[in-house]
Amino acid sequence: MIHMTLKMRAQLYLAMTQALDVTDDPQTPEEAQRLALCELVADYSGGDGPYALHEAFRLADAMDYYLTEHAEAGPHGFSVANVARLVGGDRDTAKAALRLLGARPTYDPEGPDDWSTGPRQRDDSIRFPRDLLAEYIRLELEEAEGFAA
């Protein structure tokens, strides 16, 4: 964990948003991804986030790989409960990973906690297999073994 004052965190956040050319109201999934990176780095660096930043990145990578291999072109919808199931029910890690994919809450007060990569819309939720992370880590290990050989 990197210890910083609130002023340093705010300056880091503003510098990152300027460098990545994003605003607090992203208009595309790509902008939402860049904004999520700014927010996650600035928030986590203070040590008050309950998740490890690398866990959110690994989960986002695994979901992105699955979507690339098994899903049609977006936008995609996600159930936070389904994604959290992949990481032992940790909803904070699930939400951080979804934000890294460019997803945002659909904010339906009467409905489930759904997120979408579409602009303020609901899409059918992608159901990820339970062994998604294990499979992704296995692929990473095979790739690392190939480099080591």
Coordinates of N, CA and C in Angstrom, one line a residue:
M1 N 0.8 -1.2 0.0 CA 0.0 0.0 0.0 C 0.9 1.2 0.0
I2 N 0.5 2.2 -0.7 CA 1.2 3.5 -0.8 C 0.5 4.5 0.0
H3 N 1.2 5.0 1.0 CA 0.6 6.0 1.9 C 0.7 7.4 1.3
M4 N -0.5 8.1 1.2 CA -0.5 9.4 0.7 C -1.6 10.2 1.4
T5 N -1.3 11.5 1.5 CA -2.3 12.4 2.1 C -3.5 12.5 1.1
L6 N -4.6 13.1 1.7 CA -5.8 13.3 0.8 C -5.5 14.2 -0.3
K7 N -4.7 15.2 -0.1 CA -4.3 16.2 -1.1 C -3.5 15.5 -2.2
M8 N -2.6 14.6 -1.9 CA -1.8 13.9 -2.9 C -2.7 12.9 -3.7
R9 N -3.7 12.3 -3.0 CA -4.6 11.4 -3.7 C -5.5 12.2 -4.7
A10 N -5.9 13.4 -4.3 CA -6.7 14.2 -5.2 C -5.9 14.7 -6.4
Q11 N -4.7 15.1 -6.1 CA -3.8 15.5 -7.2 C -3.5 14.4 -8.2
L12 N -3.3 13.2 -7.6 CA -3.0 12.0 -8.5 C -4.3 11.7 -9.4
Y13 N -5.4 11.8 -8.8 CA -6.7 11.6 -9.5 C -6.8 12.6 -10.6
L14 N -6.7 13.9 -10.3 CA -6.8 14.9 -11.3 C -5.8 14.8 -12.4
A15 N -4.5 14.5 -12.1 CA -3.5 14.3 -13.1 C -3.8 13.1 -14.0
M16 N -4.3 12.0 -13.4 CA -4.6 10.8 -14.2 C -5.8 11.1 -15.2
T17 N -6.8 11.8 -14.7 CA -8.0 12.1 -15.5 C -7.5 13.0 -16.7
Q18 N -6.7 13.9 -16.4 CA -6.2 14.8 -17.4 C -5.3 14.1 -18.4
A19 N -4.4 13.2 -17.9 CA -3.5 12.5 -18.8 C -4.3 11.5 -19.7
L20 N -5.4 10.9 -19.1 CA -6.1 9.9 -19.9 C -7.3 10.5 -20.6
D21 N -7.5 11.8 -20.5 CA -8.5 12.6 -21.2 C -9.9 12.0 -21.0
V22 N -10.3 12.0 -19.6 CA -11.6 11.6 -19.2 C -12.2 12.6 -18.3
T23 N -13.5 12.6 -18.3 CA -14.3 13.4 -17.3 C -15.0 12.5 -16.4
D24 N -15.7 13.1 -15.4 CA -16.5 12.4 -14.4 C -17.8 11.8 -15.0
D25 N -18.1 12.1 -16.3 CA -19.3 11.6 -17.0 C -18.9 11.0 -18.3
P26 N -18.3 9.8 -18.3 CA -17.8 9.2 -19.5 C -19.0 8.9 -20.5
Q27 N -18.7 9.1 -21.7 CA -19.7 8.9 -22.8 C -19.6 7.6 -23.5
T28 N -18.4 6.9 -23.4 CA -18.2 5.6 -24.1 C -17.7 4.6 -23.1
P29 N -17.8 3.3 -23.4 CA -17.2 2.3 -22.5 C -15.7 2.5 -22.3
E30 N -15.0 2.9 -23.4 CA -13.6 3.1 -23.3 C -13.2 4.2 -22.3
E31 N -14.0 5.3 -22.3 CA -13.8 6.4 -21.4 C -14.1 5.9 -20.0
A32 N -15.1 5.1 -19.8 CA -15.5 4.6 -18.5 C -14.4 3.7 -18.0
Q33 N -13.7 2.9 -18.8 CA -12.6 2.1 -18.4 C -11.5 3.0 -17.9
R34 N -11.1 4.0 -18.6 CA -10.0 4.9 -18.2 C -10.4 5.7 -16.9
L35 N -11.6 6.1 -16.7 CA -12.1 6.7 -15.5 C -12.0 5.7 -14.3
A36 N -12.4 4.5 -14.6 CA -12.3 3.5 -13.5 C -10.9 3.3 -13.1
L37 N -10.0 3.2 -14.0 CA -8.6 3.1 -13.6 C -8.1 4.2 -12.7
C38 N -8.5 5.5 -13.1 CA -8.1 6.6 -12.3 C -8.7 6.5 -10.9
E39 N -10.0 6.2 -10.8 CA -10.6 6.1 -9.5 C -10.0 5.0 -8.6
L40 N -9.8 3.8 -9.3 CA -9.3 2.6 -8.5 C -7.9 2.9 -8.0
V41 N -7.0 3.4 -8.8 CA -5.7 3.7 -8.4 C -5.7 4.8 -7.3
A42 N -6.4 5.8 -7.5 CA -6.4 6.9 -6.4 C -7.1 6.4 -5.1
D43 N -8.1 5.6 -5.2 CA -8.8 5.1 -4.0 C -8.0 4.1 -3.3
Y44 N -7.4 3.1 -4.1 CA -6.7 2.0 -3.5 C -5.4 2.5 -2.9
S45 N -4.8 3.5 -3.4 CA -3.5 3.9 -2.9 C -3.6 4.4 -1.5
G46 N -4.8 4.8 -1.1 CA -4.9 5.2 0.3 C -5.1 4.0 1.3
G47 N -5.2 2.8 0.8 CA -5.3 1.7 1.6 C -6.7 1.4 2.2
D48 N -7.7 2.2 1.8 CA -9.0 2.0 2.5 C -9.9 1.2 1.6
G49 N -9.5 0.6 0.5 CA -10.3 -0.3 -0.3 C -10.1 -1.7 0.3
P50 N -11.2 -2.4 0.3 CA -11.2 -3.8 0.9 C -10.6 -4.8 0.0
Y51 N -10.3 -4.5 -1.3 CA -9.8 -5.4 -2.2 C -8.4 -5.1 -2.6
A52 N -7.6 -6.1 -3.0 CA -6.3 -5.9 -3.6 C -6.5 -5.5 -5.0
L53 N -5.8 -4.5 -5.5 CA -6.0 -3.9 -6.8 C -5.6 -5.0 -7.8
H54 N -4.6 -5.8 -7.6 CA -4.3 -6.9 -8.6 C -5.4 -7.9 -8.7
E55 N -6.2 -8.1 -7.7 CA -7.3 -9.1 -7.8 C -8.4 -8.5 -8.7
A56 N -8.6 -7.3 -8.7 CA -9.6 -6.7 -9.6 C -9.1 -6.7 -11.0
F57 N -7.8 -6.5 -11.2 CA -7.3 -6.5 -12.6 C -7.3 -8.0 -13.1
R58 N -7.0 -9.0 -12.3 CA -7.0 -10.3 -12.8 C -8.4 -10.8 -13.1
L59 N -9.4 -10.4 -12.3 CA -10.8 -10.8 -12.6 C -11.2 -10.1 -13.9
A60 N -10.9 -8.8 -14.0 CA -11.3 -8.1 -15.2 C -10.7 -8.7 -16.5
D61 N -9.4 -9.1 -16.4 CA -8.7 -9.8 -17.5 C -9.4 -11.1 -17.8
A62 N -9.7 -11.9 -16.8 CA -10.4 -13.2 -17.0 C -11.8 -13.0 -17.7
M63 N -12.5 -12.0 -17.2 CA -13.8 -11.8 -17.8 C -13.7 -11.3 -19.3
D64 N -12.7 -10.4 -19.5 CA -12.5 -9.9 -20.8 C -12.1 -11.0 -21.8
Y65 N -11.2 -11.9 -21.3 CA -10.8 -13.0 -22.1 C -12.0 -13.9 -22.5
Y66 N -12.9 -14.2 -21.5 CA -14.1 -15.0 -21.7 C -15.0 -14.3 -22.7
L67 N -15.2 -13.0 -22.6 CA -16.1 -12.2 -23.5 C -15.5 -12.3 -24.9
T68 N -14.2 -12.1 -25.0 CA -13.6 -12.2 -26.4 C -13.8 -13.5 -27.0
E69 N -13.7 -14.6 -26.2 CA -13.7 -15.9 -26.8 C -15.2 -16.5 -26.9
H70 N -16.1 -16.1 -26.1 CA -17.4 -16.7 -26.0 C -18.6 -15.8 -26.2
A71 N -18.4 -14.5 -26.3 CA -19.6 -13.6 -26.4 C -19.6 -12.8 -27.7
E72 N -20.7 -12.4 -28.1 CA -20.8 -11.5 -29.3 C -20.3 -10.1 -28.9
A73 N -20.2 -9.3 -29.9 CA -19.8 -7.9 -29.6 C -20.8 -7.3 -28.7
G74 N -20.3 -6.3 -27.9 CA -21.2 -5.7 -26.8 C -22.2 -4.8 -27.4
P75 N -22.9 -4.1 -26.6 CA -22.7 -4.0 -25.2 C -23.1 -5.2 -24.4
H76 N -22.5 -5.4 -23.2 CA -22.8 -6.5 -22.4 C -23.4 -6.1 -21.1
G77 N -24.2 -7.0 -20.6 CA -24.8 -6.8 -19.2 C -24.3 -7.8 -18.2
F78 N -24.2 -7.4 -17.0 CA -23.6 -8.2 -15.9 C -24.5 -8.1 -14.7
S79 N -24.6 -9.2 -14.0 CA -25.2 -9.3 -12.7 C -24.0 -9.3 -11.7
V80 N -24.0 -8.3 -10.8 CA -23.0 -8.2 -9.8 C -22.9 -9.5 -8.9
A81 N -24.1 -10.0 -8.6 CA -24.1 -11.3 -7.8 C -23.4 -12.4 -8.5
N82 N -23.6 -12.5 -9.9 CA -22.9 -13.6 -10.6 C -21.4 -13.4 -10.7
V83 N -21.0 -12.1 -10.9 CA -19.5 -11.8 -10.9 C -18.9 -12.0 -9.5
A84 N -19.6 -11.6 -8.5 CA -19.1 -11.7 -7.1 C -18.9 -13.2 -6.7
R85 N -19.7 -14.1 -7.3 CA -19.6 -15.5 -7.0 C -18.3 -16.0 -7.5
L86 N -17.7 -15.4 -8.5 CA -16.4 -15.8 -9.0 C -15.2 -15.6 -8.0
V87 N -15.4 -14.6 -7.1 CA -14.4 -14.2 -6.1 C -14.9 -14.4 -4.7
G88 N -15.6 -15.5 -4.4 CA -16.0 -15.8 -3.1 C -17.0 -14.8 -2.5
G89 N -17.8 -14.2 -3.4 CA -18.9 -13.3 -2.9 C -18.4 -11.9 -2.6
D90 N -17.2 -11.5 -3.0 CA -16.6 -10.2 -2.7 C -17.2 -9.2 -3.8
R91 N -18.2 -8.5 -3.4 CA -18.9 -7.6 -4.3 C -18.0 -6.4 -4.7
D92 N -17.2 -5.9 -3.8 CA -16.3 -4.8 -4.1 C -15.3 -5.1 -5.2
T93 N -14.7 -6.3 -5.1 CA -13.8 -6.7 -6.2 C -14.5 -6.9 -7.5
A94 N -15.7 -7.5 -7.4 CA -16.5 -7.7 -8.6 C -16.9 -6.3 -9.2
K95 N -17.3 -5.4 -8.4 CA -17.6 -4.0 -9.0 C -16.4 -3.4 -9.6
A96 N -15.2 -3.5 -8.9 CA -14.0 -2.9 -9.4 C -13.6 -3.5 -10.8
A97 N -13.8 -4.8 -10.9 CA -13.5 -5.5 -12.2 C -14.4 -5.1 -13.3
L98 N -15.7 -5.0 -12.9 CA -16.7 -4.5 -13.9 C -16.4 -3.1 -14.4
R99 N -16.0 -2.3 -13.5 CA -15.6 -0.9 -13.9 C -14.4 -0.9 -14.8
L100 N -13.5 -1.8 -14.6 CA -12.3 -1.9 -15.5 C -12.7 -2.4 -16.9
L101 N -13.9 -3.1 -17.0 CA -14.4 -3.5 -18.3 C -15.2 -2.4 -19.0
G102 N -15.4 -1.3 -18.3 CA -16.2 -0.2 -18.8 C -17.6 -0.3 -18.5
A103 N -18.0 -1.1 -17.6 CA -19.4 -1.3 -17.2 C -19.8 -0.3 -16.1
R104 N -21.0 0.1 -16.1 CA -21.6 1.0 -15.1 C -22.9 0.5 -14.6
P105 N -23.3 0.9 -13.4 CA -24.6 0.4 -12.9 C -25.7 0.9 -13.7
T106 N -26.8 0.1 -13.8 CA -28.0 0.6 -14.6 C -28.9 1.3 -13.7
Y107 N -28.8 1.3 -12.4 CA -29.5 2.0 -11.4 C -31.0 1.9 -11.6
D108 N -31.5 0.6 -11.5 CA -32.9 0.3 -11.5 C -33.3 0.0 -10.0
P109 N -33.9 1.0 -9.3 CA -34.1 0.8 -7.9 C -35.0 -0.5 -7.6
E110 N -35.9 -0.8 -8.5 CA -36.7 -2.0 -8.4 C -36.1 -3.3 -8.8
G111 N -35.0 -3.2 -9.6 CA -34.5 -4.4 -10.1 C -33.2 -4.9 -9.4
P112 N -32.6 -5.9 -9.9 CA -31.4 -6.5 -9.3 C -30.2 -5.5 -9.6
D113 N -29.1 -5.8 -9.0 CA -27.9 -5.0 -9.1 C -27.2 -5.4 -10.4
D114 N -27.7 -4.8 -11.5 CA -27.1 -5.1 -12.8 C -26.3 -3.9 -13.3
W115 N -25.3 -4.3 -14.1 CA -24.4 -3.3 -14.7 C -24.3 -3.6 -16.2
S116 N -23.9 -2.5 -17.0 CA -23.9 -2.7 -18.4 C -22.7 -1.9 -19.0
T117 N -22.2 -2.3 -20.2 CA -21.2 -1.6 -20.9 C -21.9 -0.6 -21.9
G118 N -23.2 -0.7 -22.0 CA -24.0 0.2 -22.9 C -24.3 1.5 -22.2
P119 N -24.6 2.5 -22.9 CA -24.8 3.8 -22.3 C -26.2 3.8 -21.6
R120 N -26.1 3.7 -20.3 CA -27.3 3.8 -19.5 C -28.5 2.8 -19.9
Q121 N -28.1 1.6 -20.2 CA -29.2 0.7 -20.6 C -29.0 -0.7 -19.9
R122 N -30.0 -1.5 -20.0 CA -29.9 -2.8 -19.5 C -29.7 -3.8 -20.7
D123 N -28.9 -4.8 -20.5 CA -28.6 -5.8 -21.5 C -28.7 -7.1 -20.8
D124 N -28.9 -8.2 -21.5 CA -29.0 -9.5 -20.9 C -27.7 -9.8 -20.2
S125 N -27.7 -10.3 -19.0 CA -26.5 -10.6 -18.2 C -25.7 -11.8 -18.8
I126 N -24.4 -11.6 -18.9 CA -23.5 -12.6 -19.2 C -23.4 -13.5 -18.0
R127 N -23.5 -14.8 -18.1 CA -23.3 -15.8 -17.0 C -21.9 -16.4 -17.2
F128 N -21.0 -16.1 -16.3 CA -19.7 -16.6 -16.3 C -19.6 -18.0 -15.6
P129 N -18.9 -18.9 -16.2 CA -18.7 -20.2 -15.5 C -18.0 -20.1 -14.2
R130 N -18.3 -21.0 -13.2 CA -17.7 -20.9 -11.9 C -16.2 -21.0 -11.9
D131 N -15.7 -21.8 -12.9 CA -14.2 -22.0 -12.9 C -13.5 -21.0 -13.8
L132 N -14.1 -19.9 -14.1 CA -13.5 -18.9 -14.9 C -12.1 -18.4 -14.5
L133 N -12.0 -18.1 -13.2 CA -10.7 -17.6 -12.7 C -9.6 -18.7 -12.7
A134 N -10.0 -19.9 -12.3 CA -9.1 -21.1 -12.3 C -8.6 -21.3 -13.7
E135 N -9.5 -21.3 -14.7 CA -9.1 -21.6 -16.1 C -8.2 -20.5 -16.6
Y136 N -8.5 -19.2 -16.2 CA -7.6 -18.1 -16.7 C -6.2 -18.2 -16.1
I137 N -6.2 -18.5 -14.8 CA -4.9 -18.7 -14.1 C -4.1 -19.8 -14.7
R138 N -4.8 -20.9 -15.0 CA -4.1 -22.1 -15.7 C -3.5 -21.6 -17.0
L139 N -4.2 -20.9 -17.8 CA -3.7 -20.4 -19.1 C -2.5 -19.5 -18.8
E140 N -2.6 -18.6 -17.8 CA -1.4 -17.7 -17.5 C -0.2 -18.6 -17.1
L141 N -0.4 -19.6 -16.3 CA 0.7 -20.5 -15.9 C 1.3 -21.2 -17.1
E142 N 0.5 -21.7 -18.0 CA 1.0 -22.4 -19.2 C 1.8 -21.4 -20.1
E143 N 1.3 -20.1 -20.2 CA 2.1 -19.1 -20.9 C 3.4 -18.8 -20.3
A144 N 3.4 -18.7 -18.9 CA 4.6 -18.5 -18.2 C 5.6 -19.6 -18.3
E145 N 5.1 -20.9 -18.3 CA 6.0 -22.0 -18.5 C 6.6 -22.0 -19.9
G146 N 5.9 -21.6 -20.9 CA 6.4 -21.5 -22.2 C 7.5 -20.4 -22.3
F147 N 7.4 -19.3 -21.6 CA 8.5 -18.3 -21.6 C 9.7 -18.9 -20.9
A148 N 9.5 -19.7 -19.8 CA 10.6 -20.2 -19.0 C 11.4 -21.3 -19.7
A149 N 10.7 -21.9 -20.7 CA 11.4 -23.1 -21.4 C 12.4 -22.7 -22.3

